[in-house]
mmCIF file of C-alpha atoms in Angstrom:
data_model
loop_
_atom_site.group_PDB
_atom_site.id
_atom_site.type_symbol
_atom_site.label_atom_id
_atom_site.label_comp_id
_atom_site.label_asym_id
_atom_site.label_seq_id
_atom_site.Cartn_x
_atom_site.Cartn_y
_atom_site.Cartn_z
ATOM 1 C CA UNK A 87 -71.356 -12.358 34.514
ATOM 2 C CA UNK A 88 -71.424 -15.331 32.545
ATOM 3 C CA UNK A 89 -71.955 -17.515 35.577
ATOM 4 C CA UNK A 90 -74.614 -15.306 36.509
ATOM 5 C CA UNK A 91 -76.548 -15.399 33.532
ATOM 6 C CA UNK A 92 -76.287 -19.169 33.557
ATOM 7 C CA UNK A 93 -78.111 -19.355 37.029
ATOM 8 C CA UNK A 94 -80.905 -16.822 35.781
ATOM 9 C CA UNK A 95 -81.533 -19.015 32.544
ATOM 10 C CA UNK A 96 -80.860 -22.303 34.605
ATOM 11 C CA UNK A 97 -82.649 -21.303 37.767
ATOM 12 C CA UNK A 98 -85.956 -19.922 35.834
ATOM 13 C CA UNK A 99 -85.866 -23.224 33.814
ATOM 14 C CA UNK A 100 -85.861 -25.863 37.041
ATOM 15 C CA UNK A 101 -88.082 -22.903 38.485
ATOM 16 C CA UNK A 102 -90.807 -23.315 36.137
ATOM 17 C CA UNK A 103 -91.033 -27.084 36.042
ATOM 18 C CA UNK A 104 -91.130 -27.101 39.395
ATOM 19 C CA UNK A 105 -93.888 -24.615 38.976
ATOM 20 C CA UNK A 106 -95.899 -26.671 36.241
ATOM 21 C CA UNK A 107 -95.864 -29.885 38.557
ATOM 22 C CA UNK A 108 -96.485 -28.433 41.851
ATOM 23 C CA UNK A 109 -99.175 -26.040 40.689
ATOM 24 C CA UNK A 110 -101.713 -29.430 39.947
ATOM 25 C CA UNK A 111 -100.822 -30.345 43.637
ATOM 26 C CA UNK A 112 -101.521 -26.902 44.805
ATOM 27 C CA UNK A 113 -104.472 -27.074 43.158
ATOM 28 C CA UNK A 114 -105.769 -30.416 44.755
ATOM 29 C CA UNK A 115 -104.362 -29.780 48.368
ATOM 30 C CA UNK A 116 -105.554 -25.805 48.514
ATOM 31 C CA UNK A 117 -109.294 -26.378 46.642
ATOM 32 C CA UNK A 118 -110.357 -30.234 47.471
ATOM 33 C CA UNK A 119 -108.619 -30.307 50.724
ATOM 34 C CA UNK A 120 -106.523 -33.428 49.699
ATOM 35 C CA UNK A 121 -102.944 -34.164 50.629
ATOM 36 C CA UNK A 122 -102.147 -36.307 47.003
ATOM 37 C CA UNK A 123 -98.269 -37.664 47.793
ATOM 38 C CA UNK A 124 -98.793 -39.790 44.649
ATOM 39 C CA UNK A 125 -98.466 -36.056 42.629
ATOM 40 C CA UNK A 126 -94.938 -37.116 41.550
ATOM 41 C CA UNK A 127 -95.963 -40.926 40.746
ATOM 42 C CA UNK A 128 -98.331 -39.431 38.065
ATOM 43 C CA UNK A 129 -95.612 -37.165 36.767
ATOM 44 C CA UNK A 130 -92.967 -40.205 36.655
ATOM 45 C CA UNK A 131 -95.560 -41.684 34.391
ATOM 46 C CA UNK A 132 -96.033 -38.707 32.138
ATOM 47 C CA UNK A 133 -92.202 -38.985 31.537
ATOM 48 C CA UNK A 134 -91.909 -43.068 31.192
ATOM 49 C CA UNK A 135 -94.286 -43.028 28.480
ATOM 50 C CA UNK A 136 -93.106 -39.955 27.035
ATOM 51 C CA UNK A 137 -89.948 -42.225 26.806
ATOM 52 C CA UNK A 138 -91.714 -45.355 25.382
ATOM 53 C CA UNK A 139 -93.427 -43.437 22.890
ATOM 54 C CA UNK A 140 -90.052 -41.453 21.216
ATOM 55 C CA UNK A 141 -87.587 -44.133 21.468
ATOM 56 C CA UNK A 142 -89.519 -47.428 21.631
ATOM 57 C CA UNK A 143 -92.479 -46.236 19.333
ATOM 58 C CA UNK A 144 -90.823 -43.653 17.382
ATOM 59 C CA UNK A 145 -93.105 -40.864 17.805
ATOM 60 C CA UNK A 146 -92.204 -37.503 17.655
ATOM 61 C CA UNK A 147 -91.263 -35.451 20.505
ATOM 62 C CA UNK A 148 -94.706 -32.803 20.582
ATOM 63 C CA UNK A 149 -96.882 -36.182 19.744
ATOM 64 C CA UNK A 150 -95.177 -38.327 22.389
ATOM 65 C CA UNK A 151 -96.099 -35.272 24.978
ATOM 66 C CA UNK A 152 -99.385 -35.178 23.710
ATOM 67 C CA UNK A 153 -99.913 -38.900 24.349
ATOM 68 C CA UNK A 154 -98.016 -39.434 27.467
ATOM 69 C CA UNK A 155 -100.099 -36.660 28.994
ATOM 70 C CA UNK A 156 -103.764 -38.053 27.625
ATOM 71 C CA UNK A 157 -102.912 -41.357 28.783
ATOM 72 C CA UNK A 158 -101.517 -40.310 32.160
ATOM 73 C CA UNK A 159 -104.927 -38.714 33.100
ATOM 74 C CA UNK A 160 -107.054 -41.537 31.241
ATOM 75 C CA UNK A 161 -105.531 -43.837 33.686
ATOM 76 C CA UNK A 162 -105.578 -42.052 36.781
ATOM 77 C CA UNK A 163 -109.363 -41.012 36.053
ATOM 78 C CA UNK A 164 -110.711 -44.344 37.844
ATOM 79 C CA UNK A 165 -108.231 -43.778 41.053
ATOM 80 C CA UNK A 166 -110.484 -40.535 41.464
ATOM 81 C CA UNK A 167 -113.763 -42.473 40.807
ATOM 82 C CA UNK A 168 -112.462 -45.712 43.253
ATOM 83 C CA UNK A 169 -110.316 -44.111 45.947
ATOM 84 C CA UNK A 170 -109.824 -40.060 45.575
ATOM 85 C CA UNK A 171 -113.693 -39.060 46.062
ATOM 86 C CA UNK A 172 -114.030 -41.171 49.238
ATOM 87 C CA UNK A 173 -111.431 -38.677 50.760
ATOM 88 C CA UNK A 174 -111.839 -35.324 49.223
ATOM 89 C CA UNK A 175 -112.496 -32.893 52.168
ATOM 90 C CA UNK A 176 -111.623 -35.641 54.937
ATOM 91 C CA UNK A 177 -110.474 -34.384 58.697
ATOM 92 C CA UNK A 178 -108.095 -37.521 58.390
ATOM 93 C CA UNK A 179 -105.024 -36.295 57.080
ATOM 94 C CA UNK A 180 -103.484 -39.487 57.863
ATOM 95 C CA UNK A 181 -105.780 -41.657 55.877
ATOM 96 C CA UNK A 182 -105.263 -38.959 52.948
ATOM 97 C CA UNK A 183 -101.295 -39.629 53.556
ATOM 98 C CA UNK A 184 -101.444 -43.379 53.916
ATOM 99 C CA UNK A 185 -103.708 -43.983 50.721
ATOM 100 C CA UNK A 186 -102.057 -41.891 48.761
ATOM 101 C CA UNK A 187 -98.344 -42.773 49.976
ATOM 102 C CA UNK A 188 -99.564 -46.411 49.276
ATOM 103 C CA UNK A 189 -100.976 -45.687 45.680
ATOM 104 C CA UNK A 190 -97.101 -44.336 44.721
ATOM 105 C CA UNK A 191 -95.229 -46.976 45.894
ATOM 106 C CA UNK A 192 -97.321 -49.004 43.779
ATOM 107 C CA UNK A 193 -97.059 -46.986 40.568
ATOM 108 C CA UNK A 194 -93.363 -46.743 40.909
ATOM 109 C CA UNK A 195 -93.713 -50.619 41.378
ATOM 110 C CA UNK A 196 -95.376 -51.076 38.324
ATOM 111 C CA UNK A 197 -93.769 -48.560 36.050
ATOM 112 C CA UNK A 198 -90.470 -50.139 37.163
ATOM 113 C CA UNK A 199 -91.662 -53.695 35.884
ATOM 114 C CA UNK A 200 -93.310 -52.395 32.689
ATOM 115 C CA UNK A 201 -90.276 -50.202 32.076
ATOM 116 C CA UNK A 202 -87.627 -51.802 33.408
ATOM 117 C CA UNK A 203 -85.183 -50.034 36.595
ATOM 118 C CA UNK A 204 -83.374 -47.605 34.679
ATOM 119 C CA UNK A 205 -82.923 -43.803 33.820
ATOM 120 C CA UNK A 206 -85.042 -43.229 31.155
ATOM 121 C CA UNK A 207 -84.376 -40.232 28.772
ATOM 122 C CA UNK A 208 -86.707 -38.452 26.154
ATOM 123 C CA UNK A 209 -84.462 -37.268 23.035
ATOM 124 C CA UNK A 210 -85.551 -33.676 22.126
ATOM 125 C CA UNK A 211 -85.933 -32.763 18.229
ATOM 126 C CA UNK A 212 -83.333 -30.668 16.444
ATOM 127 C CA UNK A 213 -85.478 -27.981 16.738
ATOM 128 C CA UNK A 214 -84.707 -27.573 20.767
ATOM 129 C CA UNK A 215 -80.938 -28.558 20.738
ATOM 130 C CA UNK A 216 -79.785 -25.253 19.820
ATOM 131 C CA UNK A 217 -79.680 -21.903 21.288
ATOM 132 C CA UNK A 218 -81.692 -18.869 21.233
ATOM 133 C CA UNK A 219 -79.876 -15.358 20.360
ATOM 134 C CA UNK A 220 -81.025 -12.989 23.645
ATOM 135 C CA UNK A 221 -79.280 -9.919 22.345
ATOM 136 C CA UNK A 222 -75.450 -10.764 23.370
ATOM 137 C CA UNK A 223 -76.150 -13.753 24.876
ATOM 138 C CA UNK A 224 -77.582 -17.214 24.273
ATOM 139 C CA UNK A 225 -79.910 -19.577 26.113
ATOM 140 C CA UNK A 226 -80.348 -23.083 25.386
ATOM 141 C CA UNK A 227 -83.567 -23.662 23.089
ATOM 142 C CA UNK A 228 -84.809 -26.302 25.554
ATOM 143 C CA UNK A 229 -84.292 -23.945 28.145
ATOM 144 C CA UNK A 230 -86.557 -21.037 26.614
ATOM 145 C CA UNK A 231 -89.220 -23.709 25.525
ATOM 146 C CA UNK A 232 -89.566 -24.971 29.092
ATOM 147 C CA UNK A 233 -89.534 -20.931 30.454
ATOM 148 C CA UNK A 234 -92.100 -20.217 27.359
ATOM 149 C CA UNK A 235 -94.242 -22.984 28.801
ATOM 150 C CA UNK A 236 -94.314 -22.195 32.746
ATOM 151 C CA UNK A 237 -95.138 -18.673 31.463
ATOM 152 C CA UNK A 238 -98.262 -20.095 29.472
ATOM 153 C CA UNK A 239 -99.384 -22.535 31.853
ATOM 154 C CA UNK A 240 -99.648 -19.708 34.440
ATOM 155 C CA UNK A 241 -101.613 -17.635 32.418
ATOM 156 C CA UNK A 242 -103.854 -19.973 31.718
ATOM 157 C CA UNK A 243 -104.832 -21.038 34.940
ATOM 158 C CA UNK A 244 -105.342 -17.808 36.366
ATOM 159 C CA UNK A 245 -107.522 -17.536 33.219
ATOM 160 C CA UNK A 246 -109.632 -20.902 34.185
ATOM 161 C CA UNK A 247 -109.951 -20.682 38.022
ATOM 162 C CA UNK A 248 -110.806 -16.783 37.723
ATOM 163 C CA UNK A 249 -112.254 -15.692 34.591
ATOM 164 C CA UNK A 250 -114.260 -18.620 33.393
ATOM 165 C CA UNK A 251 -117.749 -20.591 34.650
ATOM 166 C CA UNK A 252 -115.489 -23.094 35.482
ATOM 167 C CA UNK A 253 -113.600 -21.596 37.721
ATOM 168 C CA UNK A 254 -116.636 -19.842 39.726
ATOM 169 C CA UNK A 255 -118.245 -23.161 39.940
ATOM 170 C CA UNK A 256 -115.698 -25.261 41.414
ATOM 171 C CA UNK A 257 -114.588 -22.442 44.229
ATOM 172 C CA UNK A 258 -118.530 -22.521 44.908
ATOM 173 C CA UNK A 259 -118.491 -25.702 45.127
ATOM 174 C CA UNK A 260 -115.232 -25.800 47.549
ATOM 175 C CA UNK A 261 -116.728 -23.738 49.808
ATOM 176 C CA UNK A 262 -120.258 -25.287 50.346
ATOM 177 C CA UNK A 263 -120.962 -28.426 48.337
ATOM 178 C CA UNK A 264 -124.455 -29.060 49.743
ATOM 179 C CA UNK A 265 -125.323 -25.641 48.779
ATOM 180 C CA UNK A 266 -123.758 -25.561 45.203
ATOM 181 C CA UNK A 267 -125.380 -28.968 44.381
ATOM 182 C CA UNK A 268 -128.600 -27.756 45.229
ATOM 183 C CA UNK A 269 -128.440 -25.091 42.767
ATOM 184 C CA UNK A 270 -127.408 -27.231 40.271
ATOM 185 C CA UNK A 271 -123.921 -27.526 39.681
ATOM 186 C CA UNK A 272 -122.576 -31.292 39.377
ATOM 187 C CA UNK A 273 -119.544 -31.218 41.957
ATOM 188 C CA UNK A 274 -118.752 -35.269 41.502
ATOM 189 C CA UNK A 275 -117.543 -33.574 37.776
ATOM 190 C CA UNK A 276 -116.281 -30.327 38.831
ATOM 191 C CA UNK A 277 -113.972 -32.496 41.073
ATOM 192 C CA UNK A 278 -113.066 -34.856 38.373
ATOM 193 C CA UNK A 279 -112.289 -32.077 35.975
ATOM 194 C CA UNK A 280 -110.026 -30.682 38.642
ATOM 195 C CA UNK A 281 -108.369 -33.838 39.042
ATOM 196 C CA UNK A 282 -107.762 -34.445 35.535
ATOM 197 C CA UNK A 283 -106.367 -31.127 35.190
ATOM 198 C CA UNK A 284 -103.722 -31.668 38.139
ATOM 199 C CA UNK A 285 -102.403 -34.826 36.803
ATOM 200 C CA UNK A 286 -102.301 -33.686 33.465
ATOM 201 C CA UNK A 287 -99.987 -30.809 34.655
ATOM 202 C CA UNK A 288 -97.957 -33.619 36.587
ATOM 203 C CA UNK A 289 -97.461 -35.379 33.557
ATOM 204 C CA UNK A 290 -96.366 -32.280 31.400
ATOM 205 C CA UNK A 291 -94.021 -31.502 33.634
ATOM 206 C CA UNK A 292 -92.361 -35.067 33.846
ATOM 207 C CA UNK A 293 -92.078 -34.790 30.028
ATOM 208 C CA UNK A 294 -90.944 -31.034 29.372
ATOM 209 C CA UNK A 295 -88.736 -31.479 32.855
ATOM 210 C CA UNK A 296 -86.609 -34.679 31.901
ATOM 211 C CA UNK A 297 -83.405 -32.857 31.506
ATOM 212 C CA UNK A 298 -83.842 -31.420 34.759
ATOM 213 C CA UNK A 299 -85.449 -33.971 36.936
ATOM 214 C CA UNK A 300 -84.337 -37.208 35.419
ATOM 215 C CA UNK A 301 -86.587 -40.230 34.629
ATOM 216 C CA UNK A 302 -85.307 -42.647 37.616
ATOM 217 C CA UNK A 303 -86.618 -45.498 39.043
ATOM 218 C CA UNK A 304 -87.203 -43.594 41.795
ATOM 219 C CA UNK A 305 -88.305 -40.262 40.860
ATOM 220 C CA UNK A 306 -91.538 -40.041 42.414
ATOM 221 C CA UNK A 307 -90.667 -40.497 46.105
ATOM 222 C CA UNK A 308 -87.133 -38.360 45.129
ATOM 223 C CA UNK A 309 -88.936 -35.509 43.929
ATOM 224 C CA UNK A 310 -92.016 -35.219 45.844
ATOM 225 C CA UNK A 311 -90.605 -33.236 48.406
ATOM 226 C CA UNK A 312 -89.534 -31.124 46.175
ATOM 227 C CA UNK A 313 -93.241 -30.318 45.239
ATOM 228 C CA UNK A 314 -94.314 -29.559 48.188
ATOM 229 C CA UNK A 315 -91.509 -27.655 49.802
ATOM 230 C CA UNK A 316 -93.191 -25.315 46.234
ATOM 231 C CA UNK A 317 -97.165 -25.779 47.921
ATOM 232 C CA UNK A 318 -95.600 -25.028 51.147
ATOM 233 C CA UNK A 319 -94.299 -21.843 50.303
ATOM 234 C CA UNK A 320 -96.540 -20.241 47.762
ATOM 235 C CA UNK A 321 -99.606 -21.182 49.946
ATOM 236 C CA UNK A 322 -102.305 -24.159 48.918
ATOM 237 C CA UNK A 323 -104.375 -23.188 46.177
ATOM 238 C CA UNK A 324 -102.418 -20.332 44.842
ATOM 239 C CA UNK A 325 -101.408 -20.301 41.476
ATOM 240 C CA UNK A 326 -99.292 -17.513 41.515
ATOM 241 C CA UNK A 327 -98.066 -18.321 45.468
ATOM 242 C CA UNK A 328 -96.362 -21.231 43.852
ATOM 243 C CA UNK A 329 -95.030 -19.807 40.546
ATOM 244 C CA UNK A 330 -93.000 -17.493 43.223
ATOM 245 C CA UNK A 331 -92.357 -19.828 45.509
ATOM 246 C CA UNK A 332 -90.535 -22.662 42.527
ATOM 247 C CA UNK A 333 -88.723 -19.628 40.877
ATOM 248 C CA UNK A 334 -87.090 -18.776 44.496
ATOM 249 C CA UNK A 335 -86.539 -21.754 45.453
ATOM 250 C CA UNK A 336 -85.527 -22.692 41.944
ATOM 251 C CA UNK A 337 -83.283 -19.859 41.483
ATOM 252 C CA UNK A 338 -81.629 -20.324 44.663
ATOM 253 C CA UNK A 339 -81.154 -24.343 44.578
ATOM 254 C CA UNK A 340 -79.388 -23.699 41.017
ATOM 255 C CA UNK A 341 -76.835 -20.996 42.677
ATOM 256 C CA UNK A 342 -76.073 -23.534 45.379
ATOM 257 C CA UNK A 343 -75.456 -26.076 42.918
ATOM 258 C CA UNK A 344 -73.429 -23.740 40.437
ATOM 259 C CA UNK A 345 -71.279 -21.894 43.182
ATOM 260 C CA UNK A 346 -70.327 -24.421 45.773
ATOM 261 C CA UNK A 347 -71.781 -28.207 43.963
ATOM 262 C CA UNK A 348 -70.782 -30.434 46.846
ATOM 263 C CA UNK A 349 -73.375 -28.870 49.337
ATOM 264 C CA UNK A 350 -76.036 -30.528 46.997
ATOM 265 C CA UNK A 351 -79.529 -29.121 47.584
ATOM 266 C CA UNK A 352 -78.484 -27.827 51.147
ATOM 267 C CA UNK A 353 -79.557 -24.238 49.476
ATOM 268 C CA UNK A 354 -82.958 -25.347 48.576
ATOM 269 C CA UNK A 355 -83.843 -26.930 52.110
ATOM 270 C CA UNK A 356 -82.221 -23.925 53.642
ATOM 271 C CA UNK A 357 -84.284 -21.347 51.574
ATOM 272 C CA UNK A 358 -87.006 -23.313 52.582
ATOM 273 C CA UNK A 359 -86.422 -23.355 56.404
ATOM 274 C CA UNK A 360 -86.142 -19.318 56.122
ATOM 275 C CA UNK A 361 -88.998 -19.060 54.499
ATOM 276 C CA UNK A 362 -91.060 -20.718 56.022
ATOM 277 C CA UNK A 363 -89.761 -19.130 59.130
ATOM 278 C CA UNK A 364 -90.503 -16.118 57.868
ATOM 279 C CA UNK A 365 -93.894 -16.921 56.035
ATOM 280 C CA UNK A 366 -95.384 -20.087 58.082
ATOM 281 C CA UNK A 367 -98.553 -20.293 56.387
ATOM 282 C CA UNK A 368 -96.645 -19.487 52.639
ATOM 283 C CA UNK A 369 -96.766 -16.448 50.188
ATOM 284 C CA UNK A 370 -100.547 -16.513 49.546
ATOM 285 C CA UNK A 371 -102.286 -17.922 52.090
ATOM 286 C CA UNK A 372 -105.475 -18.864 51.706
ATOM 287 C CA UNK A 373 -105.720 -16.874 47.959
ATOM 288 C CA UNK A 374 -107.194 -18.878 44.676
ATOM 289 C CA UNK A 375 -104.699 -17.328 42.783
#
């Protein structure tokens, strides 16, 4: 039992930051048609200043997210305005793939020289090195946080995309720009709004997810599969497709790893194969949320 409760609490955890990455790429790919590969770059870079900022700086933990994730989408705001507009609803897929495979290997290029090539870590205050009382059991604090926040960030989406002008706009705007410009609505910002939302979730998720996903020199062309095997199976564009799809896969890549460790993530690619097998087209194909 006690194994078992560890892979709920574990698998939920690395569930949900899966969940609060992937979702901006779900986002992107399912509403502005565009295959971003340089997701994970943006959410290495959430994490390496997240680092720079607590140990190098000094800053608290909640002030170093706050900054790592405003500064993350401050400078990824002119990659939309320079490269990301001239593709956003392209037929090439390759072009989409190329640029934006191109545009990672030169973040992790640069992060790596600013940063230097080594794991980074992000120490977490007192206040999330404990553990929570759940009736007769206990989770880690960090653990609960990180649940706590998946929980919130889905909510809130939903919230955006379908109870707010925002939300009706940009899906008008997805679905026939020439007509939603004419009546008035500025797509060139819906689109940028959109985009800064995505890889602000990115960078969140590099910061909250450190313990999980480690800060390596490499962890944006390690991990991105990892995002979208999650947009693959929940479906493009739906938030709650890929909240479902990073708690399976989630849940099931942490039983793997707690059960029998030296098949690695052989449980994760394997869920996905079924899946997929099962589902080609994902969990919610084709839904906003």
């Amino acid at each position: 039992m006690e194994t078992m409760f560890g892979i709920a609490v574990d698998g939920v955890a690395y569930g949900m930051i899966l969940f609060i990455i992937s979702v901006g790429l779900s986002v992107t790919l399912g509403l502005m048609r565009v295959v971003n590969l340089a997701h994970g770059a943006f959410a290495m870079v959430g994490g390496y200043v997240a680092s720079y900022a607590a140990q190098t700086a000094g800053l608290s933990y909640g002030l170093a997210l706050v900054v790592a994730v405003a500064l993350t989408v401050l400078a990824t705001l002119p990659l939309e305005r320079l490269l990301y507009r001239r593709i956003y609803g392209s037929a090439n897929e390759l072009a989409q793939v190329l640029l934006t495979i191109g545009l990672t290997f030169v973040i992790v290029a640069g992060i790596n020289y600013l940063f230097g090539p080594t794991l980074k870590r992000i120490p977490l205050p007192e206040m999330l090195t404990g553990t929570v009382e759940l009736g007769p059991k206990a989770i880690p604090t960090h653990r609960a946080f990180v649940i706590a926040a998946g929980a919130a960030t889905l909510l809130g989406l939903w919230w955006l995309l379908e109870r707010t002008d925002f939300g009706i706009r940009l899906r008008a705007a997805v679905d026939d720009p020439a007509m939603a410009a004419a009546l008035g609505i500025r797509t060139e910002r819906l689109y940028l709004a959109t985009f800064a939302l995505g890889t602000g979730l990115a960078a969140l998720g590099g910061v909250l997810g450190a313990e999980l996903l480690p800060l390596e020199p490499y962890y944006a062309i390690r991990y991105i599969v990892l995002f979208l095997a999650v947009v693959a199976v929940g479906g493009a564009g739906s938030i709650f497709g890929s909240a479902a799809a990073a708690l399976a896969l989630g849940i099931v890549d942490t039983a793997g790893k707690y059960l029998i460790p030296n098949f690695g993530e052989f449980f994760f690619y394997a869920a996905l194969i079924l899946i997929l097998f099962r589902w080609p087209h994902g969990f919610f194909k084709g839904r906003a949320a």
